Coordinates of C-alpha atoms in Angstrom, one line a residue:
Chain A
M7 CA 59.5 93.5 83.4
A8 CA 60.3 97.2 80.8
E9 CA 61.6 96.3 77.0
S10 CA 65.2 97.1 77.2
E11 CA 66.9 98.9 74.9
I12 CA 70.9 100.6 73.3
I13 CA 70.5 103.4 71.2
V14 CA 73.4 105.2 69.8
E15 CA 73.4 108.5 68.5
Q16 CA 75.8 110.0 66.0
V17 CA 78.9 109.1 68.6
S18 CA 82.2 110.0 68.4
L19 CA 84.5 110.0 70.4
H20 CA 89.0 111.1 70.3
F21 CA 91.3 109.6 71.6
R22 CA 94.1 111.4 73.4
L23 CA 97.1 109.5 73.0
Y24 CA 100.1 110.8 75.2
H25 CA 103.2 109.3 73.7
E26 CA 105.1 110.3 77.4
K27 CA 101.9 108.6 80.0
G28 CA 104.7 109.5 83.0
A29 CA 106.6 113.4 82.0
D30 CA 102.7 115.1 82.4
L31 CA 104.0 116.9 85.8
K32 CA 107.8 117.7 84.0
Q33 CA 105.9 118.7 80.5
A34 CA 103.3 121.1 82.0
I35 CA 105.8 123.1 84.1
T36 CA 108.2 122.6 80.3
G37 CA 105.5 124.5 78.8
L38 CA 104.7 127.6 80.8
F39 CA 108.8 128.5 79.4
K40 CA 108.6 127.3 76.1
R41 CA 106.0 129.2 74.1
K42 CA 105.4 126.5 71.5
H43 CA 106.2 123.2 73.1
R44 CA 106.5 120.0 71.0
E45 CA 103.3 117.9 70.5
S46 CA 103.3 115.4 73.6
H47 CA 99.5 114.3 72.1
S48 CA 97.6 113.0 69.3
D49 CA 94.1 112.9 68.5
F50 CA 92.3 110.4 67.0
L51 CA 88.9 109.5 65.8
A52 CA 88.3 106.1 67.7
L53 CA 84.3 106.2 67.4
N54 CA 83.1 108.4 64.0
A55 CA 79.5 109.0 63.5
V56 CA 77.8 105.8 65.3
D57 CA 74.7 105.5 64.7
L58 CA 73.2 101.3 66.8
R59 CA 69.7 100.4 67.5
I60 CA 69.7 97.3 70.3
V61 CA 66.4 96.6 70.8
H62 CA 64.8 93.8 73.4
G63 CA 65.7 90.0 72.9
E64 CA 68.7 91.1 70.2
R65 CA 72.0 89.4 70.9
I66 CA 74.1 91.0 68.3
G67 CA 78.4 90.5 67.5
I68 CA 81.0 93.4 66.8
V69 CA 83.9 92.1 64.3
G70 CA 86.2 94.3 63.5
H71 CA 90.3 94.4 63.4
N72 CA 92.2 95.4 65.3
G73 CA 91.7 98.6 67.0
A74 CA 88.1 99.6 64.9
G75 CA 86.9 100.8 67.7
K76 CA 85.1 97.4 69.0
S77 CA 85.9 97.3 72.8
T78 CA 85.9 101.6 72.8
L79 CA 82.4 101.3 72.2
L80 CA 81.3 98.5 74.7
K81 CA 82.7 101.4 77.5
V82 CA 80.3 103.7 75.6
I83 CA 77.3 101.9 76.3
S84 CA 78.2 100.7 79.1
G85 CA 79.4 104.2 80.1
I86 CA 82.8 103.7 81.2
Y87 CA 83.6 106.5 78.4
T88 CA 82.0 109.4 78.1
P89 CA 81.2 109.9 73.9
T90 CA 83.0 113.2 72.3
T91 CA 79.6 114.2 71.3
G92 CA 76.4 112.4 70.4
S93 CA 73.9 110.6 73.2
V94 CA 73.8 107.0 74.5
R95 CA 70.5 106.6 75.9
T96 CA 69.7 102.5 77.3
V97 CA 67.4 101.3 79.3
G98 CA 68.0 98.2 81.8
R99 CA 70.1 97.0 84.2
I100 CA 73.4 97.1 82.0
C101 CA 76.3 95.5 83.6
P102 CA 79.5 93.6 81.7
L103 CA 80.4 90.0 82.4
L104 CA 84.0 90.8 84.6
E105 CA 86.9 89.0 83.4
I106 CA 87.7 85.7 86.5
G107 CA 88.8 87.3 89.5
T108 CA 88.7 91.6 87.7
G109 CA 87.9 93.3 91.8
F110 CA 89.2 90.5 93.5
H111 CA 91.7 90.9 96.9
H112 CA 93.9 87.9 97.7
E113 CA 93.6 89.2 101.2
L114 CA 90.4 88.4 101.8
S115 CA 88.6 86.0 102.3
G116 CA 85.7 84.2 99.0
R117 CA 82.1 86.1 101.7
E118 CA 84.3 89.3 101.5
N119 CA 85.0 89.0 98.0
L120 CA 81.3 87.8 97.1
Y121 CA 80.1 90.6 99.4
L122 CA 82.4 93.5 97.2
H123 CA 81.3 91.8 93.9
G124 CA 77.6 92.4 94.8
A125 CA 77.5 96.0 95.8
I126 CA 80.3 96.8 92.2
Y127 CA 77.2 95.6 90.9
G128 CA 74.8 97.6 92.8
L129 CA 72.9 95.5 95.0
H130 CA 71.1 95.3 98.1
R131 CA 72.8 93.8 101.1
H132 CA 69.8 90.9 101.6
E133 CA 69.9 90.4 97.8
I134 CA 74.2 90.2 97.9
V135 CA 73.7 87.2 101.0
E136 CA 70.7 85.0 98.8
L137 CA 73.8 85.1 95.8
V138 CA 76.5 84.4 98.6
D139 CA 74.1 81.3 100.5
E140 CA 74.0 80.7 96.4
I141 CA 77.6 80.2 95.4
V142 CA 78.7 78.4 98.1
A143 CA 75.8 75.6 97.0
F144 CA 77.3 76.0 93.4
T145 CA 81.0 76.3 93.8
G146 CA 81.2 72.9 96.9
L147 CA 83.8 75.2 98.7
G148 CA 81.9 75.1 101.7
E149 CA 83.8 76.7 104.8
F150 CA 86.4 77.1 102.3
I151 CA 84.3 80.1 101.8
D152 CA 85.7 82.4 104.9
T153 CA 89.4 81.7 104.0
P154 CA 91.1 84.2 101.9
V155 CA 90.6 83.5 98.8
K156 CA 95.3 83.4 98.5
Y157 CA 95.0 80.1 100.0
Y158 CA 92.4 78.8 97.2
S159 CA 93.8 76.1 95.2
T160 CA 93.7 77.0 91.2
G161 CA 91.1 75.0 90.7
M162 CA 88.6 76.3 93.7
Y163 CA 89.2 80.1 92.9
M164 CA 88.4 80.2 89.5
R165 CA 84.9 78.1 90.8
L166 CA 84.6 80.9 92.9
A167 CA 85.4 83.8 90.5
F168 CA 83.0 82.0 87.4
A169 CA 80.1 81.5 89.5
A170 CA 81.1 85.3 90.7
A171 CA 81.2 86.6 87.5
T172 CA 77.5 84.4 86.7
A173 CA 75.7 85.3 89.7
V174 CA 74.5 88.5 89.0
K175 CA 72.0 88.4 85.5
P176 CA 71.7 92.1 83.9
E177 CA 69.9 93.0 81.1
I178 CA 71.6 94.2 79.1
L179 CA 75.4 91.8 79.1
I180 CA 77.6 92.8 77.7
L181 CA 80.7 90.5 76.5
D182 CA 84.5 91.1 75.7
E183 CA 86.4 88.4 73.9
M184 CA 84.1 86.7 77.1
F185 CA 86.3 83.0 76.7
A186 CA 89.7 84.2 77.2
G187 CA 91.6 83.1 79.5
G188 CA 89.0 80.5 80.9
D189 CA 90.2 76.6 81.5
A190 CA 88.3 74.6 79.1
E191 CA 88.0 72.1 81.1
F192 CA 86.0 73.8 84.3
I193 CA 84.2 75.7 81.4
G194 CA 82.3 72.3 80.2
K195 CA 80.9 72.1 83.0
A196 CA 80.2 75.4 84.1
T197 CA 78.2 75.0 80.7
R198 CA 74.8 75.1 81.9
R199 CA 75.2 77.9 84.7
M200 CA 76.7 79.8 81.6
Q201 CA 73.7 79.2 79.5
E202 CA 71.6 80.3 81.9
F203 CA 73.3 83.8 82.5
L204 CA 72.9 84.2 78.8
D205 CA 69.2 83.3 78.5
A206 CA 68.7 85.5 80.7
A207 CA 70.1 88.7 79.1
S208 CA 66.9 90.6 77.6
I209 CA 70.0 91.7 75.1
I210 CA 73.0 90.8 74.9
V211 CA 76.3 93.0 72.8
F212 CA 79.3 90.3 72.2
V213 CA 82.8 91.6 70.8
S214 CA 85.3 89.2 69.7
H215 CA 87.6 87.7 67.6
Q216 CA 86.3 84.2 67.4
L217 CA 83.8 84.4 64.6
E218 CA 82.8 80.8 65.3
L219 CA 81.4 82.0 68.5
I220 CA 79.8 84.9 67.1
E221 CA 78.4 82.6 64.3
R222 CA 76.5 80.6 67.3
F223 CA 75.6 82.9 69.4
C224 CA 74.3 86.1 67.6
Q225 CA 72.1 86.4 64.9
R226 CA 72.4 90.8 63.6
V227 CA 76.8 91.9 63.0
V228 CA 78.1 95.2 63.9
W229 CA 81.4 95.2 60.9
M230 CA 83.6 97.9 63.0
D231 CA 86.1 100.2 60.3
H232 CA 88.4 102.9 62.2
G233 CA 85.3 103.8 64.3
R234 CA 82.6 103.7 61.8
V235 CA 80.1 100.8 61.5
R236 CA 80.7 99.3 58.5
E237 CA 77.8 97.0 57.7
D238 CA 74.9 96.3 60.3
G239 CA 72.8 93.1 59.5
P240 CA 71.9 90.1 60.3
M241 CA 75.0 88.0 60.7
A242 CA 74.6 85.4 57.5
E243 CA 75.1 87.8 55.8
V244 CA 77.6 90.1 57.7
L245 CA 79.9 87.7 58.8
P246 CA 80.2 85.4 55.0
R247 CA 81.7 89.2 53.7
Y248 CA 83.4 89.7 56.7
R249 CA 85.8 86.7 56.4
A250 CA 85.8 87.3 52.1
A251 CA 87.8 90.9 53.7
M252 CA 89.7 89.5 56.7
G253 CA 90.9 86.3 54.3
G254 CA 92.0 88.2 51.3
Chain B
M14 CA 76.0 118.7 92.8
S15 CA 73.2 116.7 93.8
G16 CA 74.2 114.0 91.5
F17 CA 77.4 114.1 94.0
F18 CA 76.0 113.0 96.1
S19 CA 72.4 111.2 94.8
V20 CA 75.0 109.0 93.8
L21 CA 76.7 108.2 96.6
W22 CA 74.4 107.2 98.2
R23 CA 72.8 105.2 95.7
Y24 CA 76.0 103.5 96.1
R25 CA 76.6 103.5 100.3
L26 CA 76.8 100.1 100.1
F27 CA 79.3 100.1 97.7
I28 CA 81.6 102.8 99.8
V29 CA 81.1 100.7 103.0
Q30 CA 82.6 97.2 101.2
L31 CA 84.9 100.0 100.0
V32 CA 85.2 101.4 103.9
R33 CA 85.9 97.6 105.0
I34 CA 88.1 96.4 102.8
Q35 CA 90.1 99.3 103.1
L36 CA 90.3 98.8 107.0
L37 CA 90.8 94.9 106.9
L38 CA 93.9 94.9 104.5
R39 CA 95.6 97.3 107.0
Y40 CA 94.9 94.8 109.9
R41 CA 95.4 92.1 108.8
R42 CA 97.3 89.3 109.9
T43 CA 99.1 92.0 112.0
A44 CA 99.5 90.0 115.2
L45 CA 98.1 93.6 117.3
G46 CA 96.1 93.8 114.4
F47 CA 94.4 97.1 114.7
V48 CA 96.4 98.4 117.5
W49 CA 98.9 99.2 115.1
T50 CA 96.7 102.8 114.3
L51 CA 97.4 103.5 118.3
V52 CA 101.0 102.1 118.5
S53 CA 102.7 104.0 115.6
P54 CA 101.1 107.6 116.4
V55 CA 101.3 106.9 120.1
M56 CA 105.4 106.5 119.3
T57 CA 105.6 109.5 117.2
M58 CA 104.0 110.8 120.0
A59 CA 106.6 109.6 122.1
V60 CA 109.1 110.6 120.6
S61 CA 108.4 114.2 119.7
A62 CA 106.7 115.3 123.4
F63 CA 110.0 114.3 124.7
V64 CA 113.0 116.3 122.1
F65 CA 110.6 119.3 121.6
S66 CA 110.3 119.8 125.8
H67 CA 113.0 119.5 126.2
L68 CA 114.0 121.3 123.6
L69 CA 111.2 124.0 124.2
R70 CA 111.6 123.0 127.8
F71 CA 107.4 122.3 128.5
P72 CA 106.6 119.8 131.0
M73 CA 106.5 117.2 129.5
Q74 CA 103.4 115.3 130.7
Q75 CA 100.7 118.8 129.6
F76 CA 102.6 118.7 126.5
V77 CA 101.8 115.2 125.4
V78 CA 98.3 115.6 125.5
Y79 CA 98.8 119.0 123.0
V80 CA 101.7 116.5 120.6
F81 CA 98.3 113.9 120.5
S82 CA 95.3 116.8 119.8
G83 CA 97.1 118.1 117.3
M84 CA 98.1 114.7 115.8
L85 CA 94.2 113.5 115.1
P86 CA 93.4 116.0 113.2
W87 CA 96.8 116.4 111.2
L88 CA 96.6 112.3 111.1
L89 CA 93.4 112.6 109.7
L90 CA 94.5 115.3 107.1
S91 CA 98.0 113.2 106.0
N92 CA 96.5 109.7 105.5
S93 CA 93.6 111.2 103.8
V94 CA 95.4 112.3 101.0
T95 CA 97.8 109.8 101.1
I96 CA 95.2 106.8 101.3
G97 CA 92.3 108.6 99.9
G98 CA 94.2 110.3 96.7
A99 CA 95.8 107.5 96.0
T100 CA 92.2 105.5 95.6
I101 CA 91.3 106.1 91.7
L102 CA 95.1 105.2 90.1
N103 CA 94.7 102.3 92.8
N104 CA 91.3 101.1 92.1
E105 CA 92.1 101.8 87.6
N106 CA 91.1 98.0 86.7
L107 CA 88.2 98.8 88.4
L108 CA 87.0 101.5 86.9
R109 CA 87.9 100.9 83.1
K110 CA 85.5 97.5 83.2
V111 CA 82.6 98.4 84.9
A112 CA 81.6 101.9 85.2
L113 CA 81.3 102.6 88.9
P114 CA 81.0 106.8 90.8
I115 CA 84.9 108.0 90.6
H116 CA 84.2 109.9 93.6
A117 CA 82.8 107.4 95.0
F118 CA 86.4 105.4 95.8
P119 CA 88.2 109.1 97.6
I120 CA 85.4 110.1 99.8
A121 CA 85.3 105.8 101.3
G122 CA 89.1 106.2 101.8
A123 CA 88.7 109.3 103.6
I124 CA 86.1 107.4 106.1
G125 CA 88.2 105.0 106.4
V126 CA 90.8 107.1 107.2
L127 CA 88.1 108.9 110.0
V128 CA 87.5 105.3 111.2
D129 CA 90.8 105.0 112.2
N130 CA 91.3 108.7 113.4
M131 CA 88.3 107.3 115.8
F132 CA 89.3 104.1 117.1
A133 CA 92.7 105.6 117.9
L134 CA 90.9 108.3 119.7
V135 CA 89.0 106.3 122.2
A136 CA 92.6 104.6 123.3
L137 CA 95.4 107.5 123.0
F138 CA 92.7 109.1 125.4
A139 CA 93.2 105.9 127.6
I140 CA 96.9 106.9 127.2
A141 CA 96.6 110.9 127.5
L142 CA 93.8 109.9 130.5
V143 CA 96.9 109.1 132.5
M144 CA 99.6 111.5 131.4
G145 CA 96.9 113.6 132.9
A146 CA 94.3 115.4 130.0
P147 CA 91.4 117.3 131.7
I148 CA 88.4 115.1 131.6
T149 CA 85.3 117.9 130.8
S150 CA 82.1 118.0 129.2
A151 CA 83.9 120.6 126.2
L152 CA 85.1 116.7 125.2
L153 CA 81.0 116.6 124.0
V154 CA 82.1 118.9 121.5
L155 CA 84.4 116.8 119.9
P156 CA 81.8 115.2 117.3
L157 CA 81.4 118.2 115.8
S158 CA 84.5 118.7 114.9
Y159 CA 85.5 116.0 113.8
L160 CA 82.1 116.8 111.0
V161 CA 84.4 119.8 110.6
V162 CA 87.7 118.5 109.8
F163 CA 86.0 115.5 108.2
L164 CA 84.6 117.8 105.4
F165 CA 87.9 119.3 105.2
V166 CA 89.8 116.7 104.6
A167 CA 87.1 114.8 102.7
A168 CA 87.7 117.1 100.1
C169 CA 91.2 117.1 100.2
S170 CA 90.8 113.1 99.3
L171 CA 89.1 113.6 96.5
F172 CA 91.0 116.6 94.8
F173 CA 94.5 115.0 95.5
A174 CA 92.7 111.6 93.9
V175 CA 92.4 113.9 90.5
V176 CA 95.3 115.5 91.1
F177 CA 97.2 112.5 90.8
V178 CA 95.3 110.8 87.3
F179 CA 96.8 113.8 85.7
F180 CA 100.1 114.3 87.5
R181 CA 101.6 110.7 88.5
D182 CA 105.1 112.5 90.0
M183 CA 102.3 114.6 91.9
Q184 CA 102.5 112.2 94.8
H185 CA 105.7 111.8 95.8
I186 CA 105.9 115.4 95.6
T187 CA 103.1 115.7 97.7
G188 CA 104.3 113.9 100.9
V189 CA 107.6 115.9 101.1
A190 CA 104.9 118.9 101.1
L191 CA 103.0 116.8 103.8
Q192 CA 105.3 116.4 105.8
A193 CA 106.4 120.7 105.6
L194 CA 103.0 121.1 106.7
M195 CA 103.3 119.0 109.6
Y196 CA 106.3 121.3 111.3
A197 CA 105.0 124.6 109.5
T198 CA 101.2 123.5 112.0
P199 CA 101.3 124.0 115.5
I200 CA 101.3 119.7 116.5
F201 CA 104.1 120.2 118.1
Y202 CA 104.9 123.5 119.3
P203 CA 102.7 126.9 120.4
L204 CA 102.5 129.1 117.8
E205 CA 103.8 131.7 120.3
A206 CA 106.7 129.8 120.5
L207 CA 107.8 131.7 117.0
P208 CA 109.6 135.2 116.7
E209 CA 106.1 137.2 116.5
H210 CA 106.7 138.7 113.0
V211 CA 106.6 134.8 111.5
R212 CA 103.6 134.1 112.7
P213 CA 100.9 135.6 111.0
W214 CA 102.2 133.4 108.1
F215 CA 101.9 130.4 109.7
Q216 CA 98.0 132.0 110.4
L217 CA 98.3 131.0 106.5
N218 CA 97.5 127.6 106.9
P219 CA 94.2 125.6 107.4
M220 CA 95.8 123.4 110.2
Y221 CA 96.4 126.2 112.1
Y222 CA 92.4 126.3 112.8
L223 CA 91.5 122.9 112.4
I224 CA 93.4 121.4 114.6
R225 CA 92.4 124.1 117.0
L226 CA 88.3 122.2 117.4
F227 CA 90.4 119.4 118.4
R228 CA 93.5 120.9 120.4
E229 CA 90.7 123.3 122.8
P230 CA 88.6 120.8 123.7
I231 CA 90.9 117.9 124.2
H232 CA 94.5 119.9 125.5
E233 CA 91.8 122.9 127.7
G234 CA 89.3 121.1 128.1
R235 CA 87.2 124.7 127.0
V236 CA 84.5 124.8 123.9
P237 CA 85.8 126.6 120.6
E238 CA 84.6 130.1 120.4
L239 CA 82.4 130.1 117.8
K240 CA 84.2 131.8 115.3
T241 CA 86.6 129.4 115.2
W242 CA 83.7 127.3 114.1
I243 CA 82.7 130.2 111.7
G244 CA 86.1 129.8 111.0
C245 CA 86.3 126.3 110.5
L246 CA 83.4 125.4 108.2
L247 CA 84.6 128.4 105.9
I248 CA 87.5 126.8 105.1
A249 CA 86.4 123.5 104.6
G250 CA 83.6 124.6 102.8
V251 CA 86.0 126.3 100.5
M252 CA 87.6 123.2 100.3
A253 CA 84.7 121.6 98.7
V254 CA 83.6 123.8 96.5
I255 CA 87.0 123.5 94.7
A256 CA 87.3 119.9 95.1
G257 CA 84.4 119.0 93.7
V258 CA 84.7 122.0 91.1
F259 CA 87.7 120.4 90.0
Y260 CA 86.3 116.7 89.8
S261 CA 83.5 117.6 88.0
V262 CA 85.0 119.8 85.7
L263 CA 87.5 117.1 84.9
R264 CA 85.3 113.8 85.5
K265 CA 84.4 112.8 82.1
R266 CA 88.6 112.9 81.2
I267 CA 89.8 110.6 85.0
M268 CA 88.8 107.8 82.6
F269 CA 90.8 108.1 79.5
R270 CA 94.6 109.0 81.8
L271 CA 94.4 105.6 83.7

């Protein structure tokens, strides 16, 4: 297998904030008649000349205050946002760990949802069939797999969604607050599966406000501040300084 | 350009799943299931055929087939715009989390509408036969008619899906505009029923030409002339280019507007 790699070069991203999202047509029309129309939006730099190189085997944590550009950086790396300037190159299949239930339709059966889920990840048909078998075994859903998920109990639904989210093992894994909103008891039961899932990834990029998790998972920490990389280095060095800055 | 189609090919299984879901969600848990695709156009047809045949004094039986042959391509267009056009907005949560080709959504929407329409064709045809539609070899040309009209409606689906992201109000306006366009298209009446001096205006409507690809084989039992085919292909091609250029110019900005 080729070495996975992420290279972010001089990436800047101008975000345009629209103050009234719903009134765009009206603005477009009135804008035709007024010579000078009021600014309906403001620009700001969500990412400012970010350079980052992540190599095979790294587990990297991204920290920073709210709005520092952590999630935006993840979206640029994932290819969801196109940077305004600069470039992002990735080697290896890149996937986010989806929040529990993303892309699930309540009217569809568990099996139908898994087919969609597999297709979102770009799997082939035979891979999806294997995935369904594996998930039925893990979740113990049995014949409920062909029942619309809206009839599932919360526990069944969680098991299915968790199993689906961790079934496809990407080379580059993107985690945005992975444990947020999870059911603690179930996550306890699923720890082993989660661990296997994490171990399978050759690169993990992890954003979290829970610094203990960063401490446990990551050897390297990137500290984002107002769209810039403020510090980038070993976890043991960067994290204490970040903690001090936050506490002070 | 080649990227546009190669991405669709790479995500073909995803598109198949989107189409399946669109069809499943429409018919699941309705007692009559997919029969509803037929019942609603049949009722529209029946009502309009009754009203217009009395109004315009056409023989009723022929008229039903006439309306039916115009309704098929019309439904293809209006459903592609309303259903296909809503696909990007409907999937904004997913798009915000996973990097997926955005145009796969409206294209899948249009394919779903096409499959739906073909079901309707088969069943409505049974009714049309009873009402006296001619069975001729001209009907064999219908797959080609579908192909040309599909190119047009898929482009419309993509175009409006992008428009709706940037101007959400347009979804409401488009509903009304479609209704106006439906009456401006000779579906319930022949163009000859209109005063001569207004006819050129109605001929500016691209659907006027596209519905011929269905009407001539189904209602008149003849294969459309070559110049009709070329004209329709030109209309569809121009629309495809407009939608493609529009999408590729705005593609990178779509994510920031969801």
